[in-house]
Amino acid sequence: MIVLLAVVTLLSFCSPASSFALFLPRVSRTDDAIVIDLDGVRQTLSYQDRTFYGPITNPGFVPFNPYPSVRQQEQTPNGWAYAFEHPSPPAPDRQKPSPVCGAGPAIAARESTSERISARSDAKKGSWPFIVALRKIGGSLFCSGSLVSDTRILLAAQCFEKMSLHEMSGVTVLVGMHKADQSDVQMTRRISKVILHNRYNTFTYANDIAMIVMDAPVIFSRSVAPVCLPPASTDPDQHLELRIIIIIKWKNWIIIIVIGSKEDKSTVLQQARVTLMPNSECKVDPTIGKYVTDNSLCITSDDNDKFTCPEDVGGPVVALPSPGAWTLIGINSYTKNCETTGLKTRVSAYRDWIDQYMK
């Protein structure tokens, strides 16, 4: 009897069901977020062809099912549709002093300095120290984001909406990169945790915001530093008075700061100047107007430069409200093809959400 029990226990432990459950990410839900904990996930998961929107082969293998059935708009009108295990509150990290944020080109409010950005140009190496790129297992870049602390990155929720567990666990964060060929990356990190806004809507781009927690802190330097965050606000036009806003991109990628950019083939980071659209004007735009809410931010270019492309998802829109304080005011969310206007997630509308997960 003892021998039989031992054999059954061993077979149970070694079974595909137990093995899969042992290394499946822990998915939990808070009041306003979906938290995917990737710590301890094996890189050799055999479910690389299964996304968060397709059922696994045998749901009985897992103690909970993070995969909803194939999405239809009427089934998921409010965004993510998951079945969750009972959540437990995350353990707070030890408080650390915040580093100085907002490093970037020294542009004065009236642009009276030599550091002037008025048209598309190559960015100087290290001039935008908060920009990061995300790389898939195969080596291709697919999203960009912004450092907001030594362990956290803000970007768009849609960066992860079609990724499998295997793909997500294998994403590499490239820090301090200037060349698009990835030859000068200063640091790399893996993802420890993905925090998605639980009301992100893939059909309307509402609440398109997410946070990454890296598996180890980055080391700050002159070329690696966090961007500042704006104060919380419900005013959709709070940033209209700002004059300095710029975009940064690799090839078809854009990170926004206020400036405008043409589609380019440069191998280094690009920067360009753009302008903000009033929210009321953005709501009647023929391309993106139907997706605009009070939590949105829209940018455009006076000279019809096509600077925003679909590949630019997750990239930052930054402004300079005061010298030496580059501030993340938007996250690149939606552009149809490459257009002169683009829909962004307004960061100040989600400041309370962000603050909850910065600890």
Short mmCIF file of C-alpha atoms in Angstrom, two decimals:
data_model
loop_
_atom_site.label_atom_id
_atom_site.label_comp_id
_atom_site.label_asym_id
_atom_site.label_seq_id
_atom_site.Cartn_x
_atom_site.Cartn_y
_atom_site.Cartn_z
CA MET A 1 0.00 0.00 0.00
CA ILE A 2 2.82 2.41 0.89
CA VAL A 3 4.65 1.64 -2.35
CA LEU A 4 1.49 2.13 -4.41
CA LEU A 5 0.81 5.47 -2.72
CA ALA A 6 4.36 6.60 -3.45
CA VAL A 7 4.07 5.67 -7.13
CA VAL A 8 0.73 7.47 -7.50
CA THR A 9 2.14 10.56 -5.79
CA LEU A 10 5.22 10.55 -8.04
CA LEU A 11 3.14 10.16 -11.20
CA SER A 12 0.84 12.92 -10.07
CA PHE A 13 3.76 15.25 -9.45
CA CYS A 14 5.34 14.48 -12.81
CA SER A 15 2.12 14.66 -14.81
CA PRO A 16 1.64 17.36 -17.43
CA ALA A 17 -1.16 18.86 -15.37
CA SER A 18 1.02 19.31 -12.28
CA SER A 19 4.02 20.44 -14.28
CA PHE A 20 2.04 23.01 -16.17
CA ALA A 21 0.32 24.33 -13.06
CA LEU A 22 3.64 24.59 -11.25
CA PHE A 23 5.10 27.01 -13.77
CA LEU A 24 1.98 28.89 -14.87
CA PRO A 25 2.08 32.62 -14.04
CA ARG A 26 -0.07 33.64 -11.14
CA VAL A 27 -2.91 35.82 -12.44
CA SER A 28 -4.88 37.84 -9.92
CA ARG A 29 -7.23 40.78 -10.00
CA THR A 30 -7.46 43.90 -7.88
CA ASP A 31 -10.26 46.47 -8.03
CA ASP A 32 -8.78 48.11 -11.11
CA ALA A 33 -6.04 45.91 -12.53
CA ILE A 34 -5.08 42.49 -13.80
CA VAL A 35 -1.75 41.41 -12.35
CA ILE A 36 0.29 38.73 -14.12
CA ASP A 37 3.20 37.51 -12.02
CA LEU A 38 5.85 35.93 -14.25
CA ASP A 39 8.39 35.08 -11.55
CA GLY A 40 9.42 31.45 -11.79
CA VAL A 41 7.87 30.85 -15.19
CA ARG A 42 9.89 28.44 -17.32
CA GLN A 43 10.99 29.77 -20.68
CA THR A 44 10.18 26.37 -22.17
CA LEU A 45 6.41 26.56 -21.80
CA SER A 46 4.88 24.56 -24.60
CA TYR A 47 1.90 26.84 -25.03
CA GLN A 48 3.61 29.52 -27.11
CA ASP A 49 0.84 29.47 -29.67
CA ARG A 50 -1.86 30.22 -27.13
CA THR A 51 -2.68 33.88 -26.48
CA PHE A 52 -4.66 35.38 -23.64
CA TYR A 53 -7.67 35.29 -25.94
CA GLY A 54 -7.62 31.63 -26.96
CA PRO A 55 -8.45 28.61 -24.77
CA ILE A 56 -5.69 26.20 -23.87
CA THR A 57 -5.89 22.64 -25.16
CA ASN A 58 -7.06 21.18 -21.88
CA PRO A 59 -8.32 23.68 -19.28
CA GLY A 60 -8.30 20.90 -16.71
CA PHE A 61 -4.53 21.21 -16.53
CA VAL A 62 -4.73 24.49 -14.63
CA PRO A 63 -6.20 25.45 -11.24
CA PHE A 64 -7.61 28.62 -12.80
CA ASN A 65 -8.15 29.78 -16.33
CA PRO A 66 -6.54 33.09 -17.37
CA TYR A 67 -7.63 32.51 -20.94
CA PRO A 68 -11.09 33.72 -21.89
CA SER A 69 -12.85 32.31 -24.90
CA VAL A 70 -12.32 34.04 -28.24
CA ARG A 71 -13.35 37.64 -27.76
CA GLN A 72 -16.41 39.22 -29.30
CA GLN A 73 -17.28 42.82 -28.71
CA GLU A 74 -20.64 42.08 -27.10
CA GLN A 75 -18.99 39.61 -24.71
CA THR A 76 -16.28 41.94 -23.45
CA PRO A 77 -17.62 45.50 -23.73
CA ASN A 78 -15.48 46.68 -20.83
CA GLY A 79 -12.17 45.17 -21.81
CA TRP A 80 -10.31 42.20 -20.34
CA ALA A 81 -12.32 39.05 -19.72
CA TYR A 82 -10.61 36.62 -17.37
CA ALA A 83 -11.43 33.98 -14.80
CA PHE A 84 -9.32 34.61 -11.74
CA GLU A 85 -8.13 32.88 -8.65
CA HIS A 86 -9.00 34.60 -5.39
CA PRO A 87 -6.72 37.65 -5.25
CA SER A 88 -4.58 38.54 -2.33
CA PRO A 89 -3.24 42.06 -1.76
CA PRO A 90 0.32 42.49 -3.00
CA ALA A 91 3.03 42.84 -0.40
CA PRO A 92 4.33 46.42 -0.42
CA ASP A 93 7.94 46.91 -1.44
CA ARG A 94 10.33 48.67 0.87
CA GLN A 95 10.14 52.43 0.31
CA LYS A 96 13.10 53.85 -1.59
CA PRO A 97 14.02 57.49 -2.23
CA SER A 98 12.84 58.65 -5.64
CA PRO A 99 15.57 59.60 -8.12
CA VAL A 100 15.53 62.96 -9.85
CA CYS A 101 13.25 62.70 -12.87
CA GLY A 102 12.87 64.58 -16.13
CA ALA A 103 16.38 64.60 -17.57
CA GLY A 104 16.54 65.44 -21.27
CA PRO A 105 17.60 68.18 -23.69
CA ALA A 106 18.01 71.52 -21.94
CA ILE A 107 15.31 73.42 -23.80
CA ALA A 108 14.11 76.60 -22.14
CA ALA A 109 10.42 77.46 -22.12
CA ARG A 110 10.93 79.96 -24.95
CA GLU A 111 13.51 77.82 -26.71
CA SER A 112 16.14 80.53 -26.41
CA THR A 113 18.91 78.02 -25.94
CA SER A 114 21.03 76.25 -28.53
CA GLU A 115 19.28 72.97 -27.66
CA ARG A 116 16.33 73.60 -29.97
CA ILE A 117 14.08 71.00 -31.58
CA SER A 118 11.99 72.40 -34.40
CA ALA A 119 11.93 69.66 -37.01
CA ARG A 120 12.63 65.98 -37.46
CA SER A 121 16.21 65.17 -36.54
CA ASP A 122 18.46 62.52 -35.05
CA ALA A 123 18.40 62.56 -31.27
CA LYS A 124 21.71 62.82 -29.50
CA LYS A 125 22.84 59.63 -27.81
CA GLY A 126 21.56 59.56 -24.26
CA SER A 127 19.40 62.66 -24.68
CA TRP A 128 16.16 60.85 -23.81
CA PRO A 129 17.23 58.60 -20.92
CA PHE A 130 13.75 57.35 -20.00
CA ILE A 131 12.95 55.60 -23.28
CA VAL A 132 13.07 51.81 -23.41
CA ALA A 133 12.30 49.26 -26.11
CA LEU A 134 10.73 45.81 -25.80
CA ARG A 135 12.07 42.81 -27.70
CA LYS A 136 10.35 39.51 -28.39
CA ILE A 137 12.01 36.11 -28.07
CA GLY A 138 12.92 36.11 -31.76
CA GLY A 139 14.72 39.43 -31.50
CA SER A 140 12.14 41.77 -33.06
CA LEU A 141 11.18 45.04 -31.39
CA PHE A 142 7.46 45.45 -30.82
CA CYS A 143 6.72 48.24 -28.32
CA SER A 144 8.38 51.06 -26.46
CA GLY A 145 7.78 52.49 -23.01
CA SER A 146 8.95 54.98 -20.42
CA LEU A 147 10.98 54.45 -17.25
CA VAL A 148 9.10 55.93 -14.30
CA SER A 149 11.31 54.38 -11.61
CA ASP A 150 14.28 52.03 -11.40
CA THR A 151 11.97 49.01 -11.63
CA ARG A 152 8.84 50.22 -13.44
CA ILE A 153 7.86 51.13 -16.99
CA LEU A 154 4.65 52.69 -18.27
CA LEU A 155 3.32 51.68 -21.67
CA ALA A 156 0.12 50.61 -23.46
CA ALA A 157 -1.97 47.62 -22.39
CA GLN A 158 -2.36 46.55 -26.00
CA CYS A 159 1.33 45.67 -26.14
CA PHE A 160 0.43 42.43 -24.36
CA GLU A 161 -3.11 41.68 -25.43
CA LYS A 162 -2.21 39.04 -28.03
CA MET A 163 0.88 37.61 -26.40
CA SER A 164 1.11 34.04 -25.14
CA LEU A 165 2.57 33.12 -21.78
CA HIS A 166 5.69 31.85 -23.51
CA GLU A 167 6.15 35.10 -25.42
CA MET A 168 5.45 37.33 -22.44
CA SER A 169 7.88 35.48 -20.18
CA GLY A 170 10.57 35.84 -22.83
CA VAL A 171 10.26 39.60 -23.43
CA THR A 172 13.48 41.55 -22.90
CA VAL A 173 13.49 45.22 -21.88
CA LEU A 174 16.24 47.19 -23.64
CA VAL A 175 17.44 50.15 -21.60
CA GLY A 176 19.63 53.00 -22.81
CA MET A 177 19.32 52.05 -26.48
CA HIS A 178 20.05 54.61 -29.21
CA LYS A 179 20.58 52.52 -32.36
CA ALA A 180 17.67 50.56 -33.82
CA ASP A 181 19.97 47.61 -34.54
CA GLN A 182 20.24 47.13 -30.74
CA SER A 183 24.03 47.25 -30.87
CA ASP A 184 24.42 49.84 -28.10
CA VAL A 185 21.96 48.63 -25.46
CA GLN A 186 23.31 49.52 -22.02
CA MET A 187 21.21 47.19 -19.90
CA THR A 188 18.64 44.46 -20.37
CA ARG A 189 15.99 43.21 -17.99
CA ARG A 190 13.26 40.59 -18.01
CA ILE A 191 9.69 41.16 -16.90
CA SER A 192 8.78 40.12 -13.38
CA LYS A 193 5.20 41.38 -13.41
CA VAL A 194 2.72 42.88 -15.87
CA ILE A 195 -0.05 45.12 -14.51
CA LEU A 196 -2.89 45.78 -16.95
CA HIS A 197 -5.78 48.19 -16.47
CA ASN A 198 -8.74 45.88 -16.04
CA ARG A 199 -11.06 48.10 -18.06
CA TYR A 200 -8.90 48.30 -21.15
CA ASN A 201 -11.12 47.88 -24.19
CA THR A 202 -9.45 46.47 -27.27
CA PHE A 203 -12.23 47.78 -29.51
CA THR A 204 -12.28 51.40 -28.32
CA TYR A 205 -8.73 51.76 -26.89
CA ALA A 206 -10.22 53.01 -23.63
CA ASN A 207 -7.92 52.72 -20.59
CA ASP A 208 -4.98 51.65 -22.75
CA ILE A 209 -2.38 51.70 -20.02
CA ALA A 210 -0.14 49.11 -18.37
CA MET A 211 2.87 48.92 -16.10
CA ILE A 212 5.84 46.55 -16.22
CA VAL A 213 7.83 45.59 -13.15
CA MET A 214 11.33 44.53 -14.15
CA ASP A 215 13.11 41.60 -12.52
CA ALA A 216 15.92 43.83 -11.21
CA PRO A 217 16.40 47.59 -10.80
CA VAL A 218 18.20 49.47 -13.55
CA ILE A 219 21.26 51.53 -12.69
CA PHE A 220 20.64 55.22 -13.26
CA SER A 221 23.20 57.32 -15.07
CA ARG A 222 23.30 60.32 -17.38
CA SER A 223 21.79 58.18 -20.13
CA VAL A 224 19.37 56.10 -18.03
CA ALA A 225 16.89 58.00 -15.85
CA PRO A 226 13.14 58.18 -15.20
CA VAL A 227 10.68 60.62 -16.75
CA CYS A 228 8.54 62.83 -14.51
CA LEU A 229 4.83 62.16 -14.06
CA PRO A 230 2.17 64.90 -14.25
CA PRO A 231 -0.17 65.68 -11.35
CA ALA A 232 -3.58 64.01 -11.40
CA SER A 233 -6.22 65.91 -13.36
CA THR A 234 -9.68 65.40 -14.81
CA ASP A 235 -9.24 68.26 -17.29
CA PRO A 236 -8.79 66.80 -20.80
CA ASP A 237 -7.21 70.07 -21.99
CA GLN A 238 -4.84 70.64 -19.09
CA HIS A 239 -1.72 70.50 -21.30
CA LEU A 240 -2.87 72.80 -24.14
CA GLU A 241 -0.85 75.75 -22.87
CA LEU A 242 2.41 73.78 -23.03
CA ARG A 243 4.57 74.78 -25.97
CA ILE A 244 7.28 72.13 -25.93
CA ILE A 245 6.04 68.65 -26.89
CA ILE A 246 8.21 66.06 -28.66
CA ILE A 247 8.09 62.65 -30.36
CA ILE A 248 10.90 60.13 -30.43
CA LYS A 249 11.02 57.01 -32.56
CA TRP A 250 13.11 54.19 -33.92
CA LYS A 251 12.24 53.74 -37.61
CA ASN A 252 8.43 53.70 -37.43
CA TRP A 253 8.41 54.06 -33.66
CA ILE A 254 7.52 57.23 -31.84
CA ILE A 255 8.00 58.47 -28.34
CA ILE A 256 6.29 61.75 -27.88
CA ILE A 257 7.52 64.98 -26.42
CA VAL A 258 6.03 67.78 -28.40
CA ILE A 259 7.35 67.84 -31.97
CA GLY A 260 6.51 66.25 -35.36
CA SER A 261 8.27 63.63 -37.42
CA LYS A 262 8.15 62.05 -40.85
CA GLU A 263 8.37 58.34 -41.40
CA ASP A 264 12.08 57.71 -41.49
CA LYS A 265 14.58 54.96 -42.14
CA SER A 266 17.16 56.20 -39.68
CA THR A 267 19.06 53.65 -37.64
CA VAL A 268 19.15 55.90 -34.58
CA LEU A 269 16.54 57.43 -32.32
CA GLN A 270 14.60 60.24 -33.98
CA GLN A 271 12.91 63.27 -32.44
CA ALA A 272 10.34 65.71 -33.81
CA ARG A 273 7.95 68.40 -32.62
CA VAL A 274 4.15 68.15 -32.51
CA THR A 275 1.19 70.08 -31.17
CA LEU A 276 -1.75 69.10 -29.00
CA MET A 277 -5.35 69.19 -30.21
CA PRO A 278 -8.20 70.45 -28.02
CA ASN A 279 -10.23 67.48 -26.81
CA SER A 280 -13.42 68.81 -28.45
CA GLU A 281 -11.63 69.13 -31.78
CA CYS A 282 -10.14 65.67 -31.45
CA LYS A 283 -13.58 64.14 -30.87
CA VAL A 284 -14.69 65.18 -34.36
CA ASP A 285 -11.56 63.95 -36.12
CA PRO A 286 -12.67 61.60 -38.92
CA THR A 287 -10.06 58.96 -38.08
CA ILE A 288 -9.74 58.81 -34.30
CA GLY A 289 -12.66 60.90 -33.06
CA LYS A 290 -14.90 57.94 -32.24
CA TYR A 291 -12.31 56.66 -29.74
CA VAL A 292 -11.69 59.93 -27.92
CA THR A 293 -12.77 60.32 -24.28
CA ASP A 294 -11.90 62.81 -21.55
CA ASN A 295 -9.03 60.46 -20.65
CA SER A 296 -7.51 60.82 -24.12
CA LEU A 297 -4.91 63.13 -25.56
CA CYS A 298 -4.46 63.85 -29.27
CA ILE A 299 -1.45 65.16 -31.14
CA THR A 300 -1.08 66.53 -34.64
CA SER A 301 1.43 68.22 -36.91
CA ASP A 302 0.91 71.60 -38.55
CA ASP A 303 2.94 70.66 -41.60
CA ASN A 304 1.16 67.35 -42.29
CA ASP A 305 4.12 65.19 -41.34
CA LYS A 306 3.06 61.58 -40.85
CA PHE A 307 4.85 60.86 -37.62
CA THR A 308 2.61 58.40 -35.77
CA CYS A 309 2.41 54.79 -36.96
CA PRO A 310 0.84 51.59 -35.57
CA GLU A 311 4.29 50.31 -34.59
CA ASP A 312 4.67 53.19 -32.14
CA VAL A 313 2.35 51.69 -29.51
CA GLY A 314 3.45 52.27 -25.93
CA GLY A 315 5.76 55.16 -26.74
CA PRO A 316 5.67 58.30 -24.62
CA VAL A 317 4.37 61.78 -25.32
CA VAL A 318 6.43 64.17 -23.26
CA ALA A 319 6.22 67.86 -22.52
CA LEU A 320 8.42 70.42 -20.81
CA PRO A 321 6.28 72.35 -18.33
CA SER A 322 9.41 73.75 -16.67
CA PRO A 323 13.15 73.63 -17.49
CA GLY A 324 14.76 70.32 -16.65
CA ALA A 325 11.52 68.43 -16.02
CA TRP A 326 10.48 66.39 -19.05
CA THR A 327 7.08 65.00 -18.15
CA LEU A 328 5.16 62.03 -19.54
CA ILE A 329 1.77 63.41 -20.57
CA GLY A 330 0.62 60.64 -22.93
CA ILE A 331 1.12 57.05 -24.05
CA ASN A 332 0.87 56.21 -27.72
CA SER A 333 -2.28 54.17 -28.25
CA TYR A 334 -3.88 54.23 -31.71
CA THR A 335 -3.07 55.41 -35.21
CA LYS A 336 -4.61 54.13 -38.41
CA ASN A 337 -1.71 53.45 -40.76
CA CYS A 338 0.69 56.42 -40.49
CA GLU A 339 -1.27 59.61 -39.90
CA THR A 340 -0.72 63.22 -38.87
CA THR A 341 -2.98 62.74 -35.84
CA GLY A 342 -2.70 60.14 -33.11
CA LEU A 343 -4.69 58.98 -30.09
CA LYS A 344 -2.85 58.84 -26.78
CA THR A 345 -3.73 57.77 -23.26
CA ARG A 346 -3.65 60.88 -21.04
CA VAL A 347 -1.36 59.95 -18.15
CA SER A 348 -2.70 62.50 -15.65
CA ALA A 349 -6.13 60.84 -15.83
CA TYR A 350 -4.56 57.64 -14.46
CA ARG A 351 -2.21 59.10 -11.88
CA ASP A 352 -4.09 57.50 -8.97
CA TRP A 353 -3.97 54.12 -10.76
CA ILE A 354 -0.25 54.53 -11.42
CA ASP A 355 0.55 55.50 -7.83
CA GLN A 356 -1.06 52.33 -6.49
CA TYR A 357 1.43 50.14 -8.34
CA MET A 358 4.56 52.25 -7.98
CA LYS A 359 5.27 50.71 -4.58
#
